[in-house]
Amino acid sequence: NAGVMQNPRHLVRRRGQEARLRCSPMKGHSHVYWYRQLPEEGLKFMVYLQKENIIDESGMPKERFSAEFPKEGPSILRIQQVVRGDSAAYFCASSGTDQETQYFGPGTRLLVL
Amino acid sequence: EDQVTQSPEALRLQEGESSSLNCSYTVSGLRGLFWYRQDPGKGPEFLFTLYSAGEEKEKERLKATLTKKESFLHITAPKPEDSATYLCAVQNGDKIIFGKGTRLHILP
């Protein structure tokens, strides 16, 4: 029973490039959440999606960041024109409903040079 | 504003030395309080969900309790493999708000 999968696990980008982070939820889960974790900081909510719908993006920066969860395939968190401050660990979580426990993936560690 | 504060930030214990981690919270409408364990370089691993004051849950050497303002994670006779960062989080609506965690180190 595969858990939440994220890839890549590590991603290095130069300033100005684009970063694409992928998340496949646990089998049977249709709710996906993205979080960011900065060094010495707690996990911060970014966005909550269901299939083909963004439910809550109140934690997403207004510019350069976008997320999608298409009908087929993984959820994608996209960061355009990355800056050094985007360097962080990005975690995806999934749940069966919005009232159930969220289970986390292993994260993608983004380093912007 | 919803807030989660964990204490202490770090804790070093000898193997077998029991202790408790604290999580204080303020939230407008608590839908659940969660404890996760996070090892270096990995994602948070789910431990417990508590829903109402007075509720308790146990798993091996861990026991989580909940009051109206705080939660405790009690660790009984810990072993070195219990070393990790323990995260507390509260759910309000569809968002989960995390504390910064307590880094626990168990010395053999």
XYZ file of C-alpha atoms in Angstrom:
221
model
C 0.000 0.000 0.000
C 2.070 2.890 -1.321
C 2.105 6.077 0.687
C 2.299 9.623 -0.605
C 4.991 9.912 -3.251
C 6.920 13.009 -4.163
C 9.517 13.628 -6.819
C 12.111 14.705 -7.262
C 13.460 14.298 -3.737
C 16.115 16.922 -4.380
C 16.028 19.726 -6.932
C 18.691 22.312 -7.693
C 17.795 25.380 -9.715
C 19.544 28.613 -10.606
C 17.863 31.930 -9.953
C 15.280 32.687 -12.619
C 14.611 29.064 -13.580
C 11.376 27.180 -13.033
C 10.832 24.435 -10.452
C 8.174 21.738 -10.823
C 7.405 19.549 -7.840
C 5.174 16.500 -8.193
C 3.001 14.706 -5.679
C 1.039 11.468 -6.047
C -1.444 11.050 -3.189
C -2.005 7.857 -1.271
C -4.243 5.371 -3.079
C -7.892 6.286 -2.577
C -7.132 9.851 -1.482
C -8.504 12.759 -3.478
C -7.477 15.681 -1.244
C -3.964 17.108 -1.607
C -2.212 19.737 0.492
C 1.133 21.461 -0.038
C 3.305 22.791 2.795
C 6.654 24.559 2.926
C 9.231 24.108 5.659
C 12.055 26.597 6.058
C 15.091 25.820 8.242
C 14.246 26.259 11.939
C 10.623 27.048 11.024
C 7.448 25.043 11.276
C 5.528 23.650 8.349
C 3.437 26.359 6.671
C 0.267 25.616 4.736
C 0.324 26.721 1.112
C -2.602 25.272 -0.830
C -5.374 22.668 -0.685
C -6.625 20.999 -3.844
C -9.100 18.388 -4.925
C -9.205 16.890 -8.395
C -9.337 19.796 -10.915
C -10.153 22.310 -8.163
C -8.191 24.657 -5.939
C -10.104 24.767 -2.659
C -7.911 27.063 -0.552
C -4.774 28.858 -1.735
C -4.582 31.360 1.097
C -1.016 30.305 1.966
C 0.383 30.648 -1.528
C 2.553 33.632 -2.417
C 0.617 35.841 -4.821
C 3.263 35.750 -7.534
C 5.348 33.028 -9.201
C 3.664 30.117 -7.370
C 0.872 27.974 -8.788
C -0.572 24.540 -8.108
C -2.783 22.097 -9.943
C -4.272 18.656 -9.443
C -5.490 17.413 -12.814
C -8.056 14.713 -13.397
C -5.256 12.337 -14.358
C -1.766 12.362 -12.940
C -0.016 13.879 -9.966
C -0.489 17.242 -8.317
C 2.074 19.810 -9.443
C 3.479 22.745 -7.484
C 5.125 25.144 -9.898
C 7.490 27.939 -8.953
C 8.443 30.312 -11.730
C 11.570 32.494 -11.754
C 12.898 31.015 -8.527
C 14.811 33.153 -6.047
C 17.166 32.110 -3.247
C 14.398 32.627 -0.682
C 12.438 29.790 -2.303
C 15.018 27.294 -1.014
C 13.117 25.052 1.392
C 11.614 21.615 1.840
C 8.218 21.276 0.182
C 5.908 18.611 1.527
C 2.744 17.202 0.084
C 0.055 15.525 2.175
C -3.116 13.697 1.214
C -6.329 12.649 2.896
C -9.462 10.764 1.990
C -11.745 13.635 2.994
C -11.124 17.094 4.414
C -11.919 15.791 7.868
C -9.509 12.876 7.845
C -5.905 12.706 8.915
C -3.353 14.085 6.468
C -0.497 11.747 5.563
C 2.737 13.279 4.360
C 5.178 12.415 1.625
C 8.976 12.461 2.003
C 9.286 15.988 0.626
C 11.215 17.731 -2.128
C 14.226 19.735 -1.040
C 14.661 22.711 -3.355
C 17.978 24.526 -3.462
C 18.220 27.735 -5.472
C 21.747 28.775 -6.372
C -5.083 34.393 15.165
C -4.668 30.618 15.305
C -1.389 29.685 16.949
C 0.497 26.605 18.139
C 3.424 26.875 20.571
C 5.553 23.894 21.524
C 7.924 23.605 24.452
C 10.662 22.931 25.088
C 12.366 23.611 21.747
C 14.857 20.849 22.471
C 15.102 18.130 25.083
C 17.895 15.701 25.902
C 17.042 12.673 28.029
C 18.872 9.599 29.149
C 17.504 6.293 27.912
C 14.685 5.269 30.252
C 14.111 8.808 31.573
C 10.421 9.636 31.104
C 9.251 13.159 30.264
C 6.504 15.201 28.577
C 6.363 17.567 25.629
C 3.918 20.461 25.698
C 1.762 21.943 22.950
C -0.268 25.076 23.725
C -2.792 26.228 21.160
C -5.306 28.941 20.386
C -7.732 28.209 17.598
C -11.163 29.577 16.803
C -12.706 26.214 15.992
C -10.713 23.082 16.788
C -11.464 20.209 14.431
C -8.590 18.085 15.659
C -5.144 18.166 17.258
C -2.402 16.081 15.699
C 0.970 14.772 16.755
C 3.543 13.852 14.129
C 7.098 12.590 14.346
C 9.695 13.872 11.878
C 13.120 12.337 11.358
C 15.891 14.354 9.657
C 15.411 14.515 5.897
C 11.997 12.843 6.005
C 8.352 13.814 5.980
C 6.185 13.975 9.112
C 4.920 10.590 10.246
C 1.434 10.532 11.754
C 1.156 9.500 15.409
C -2.177 10.603 16.935
C -5.335 12.623 16.405
C -7.242 14.002 19.401
C -10.649 15.627 18.999
C -11.980 16.662 22.413
C -10.759 17.664 25.871
C -10.120 14.676 28.078
C -9.268 12.365 25.215
C -6.134 10.220 25.484
C -4.375 7.936 22.985
C -1.436 5.592 23.385
C 1.041 3.912 21.093
C 3.972 1.944 22.478
C 5.943 4.354 24.709
C 3.914 7.421 23.683
C 0.722 8.788 25.189
C -1.050 11.931 24.014
C -3.547 13.890 26.099
C -5.715 16.918 25.357
C -7.229 19.764 27.379
C -9.052 22.862 26.136
C -5.815 24.825 25.846
C -2.974 22.345 25.518
C -1.845 18.852 24.687
C 0.915 16.759 26.163
C 2.934 13.992 24.587
C 4.208 11.764 27.358
C 7.188 9.544 26.619
C 7.697 6.650 29.006
C 11.095 4.952 29.310
C 12.306 6.284 25.947
C 14.865 4.517 23.777
C 17.454 6.083 21.436
C 15.224 5.271 18.442
C 12.633 7.691 19.852
C 15.000 10.538 18.997
C 13.237 12.804 16.472
C 11.409 16.103 16.164
C 7.841 15.877 17.441
C 5.355 18.186 15.759
C 2.022 19.317 17.137
C -0.646 20.727 14.823
C -4.258 21.900 15.011
C -6.883 21.851 12.302
C -9.225 24.776 11.779
C -11.352 24.283 8.695
C -9.254 22.666 6.000
C -5.952 24.149 7.198
C -3.515 22.558 9.585
C -1.363 24.938 11.648
C 1.894 23.450 12.895
C 4.094 24.339 15.830
C 7.845 24.542 15.351
C 8.382 21.206 17.047
C 10.389 19.799 19.931
C 13.713 18.182 19.044
C 14.062 15.152 21.286
C 17.397 13.424 21.755
C 17.605 10.211 23.772
C 21.095 9.343 24.969
C 22.008 5.635 25.277
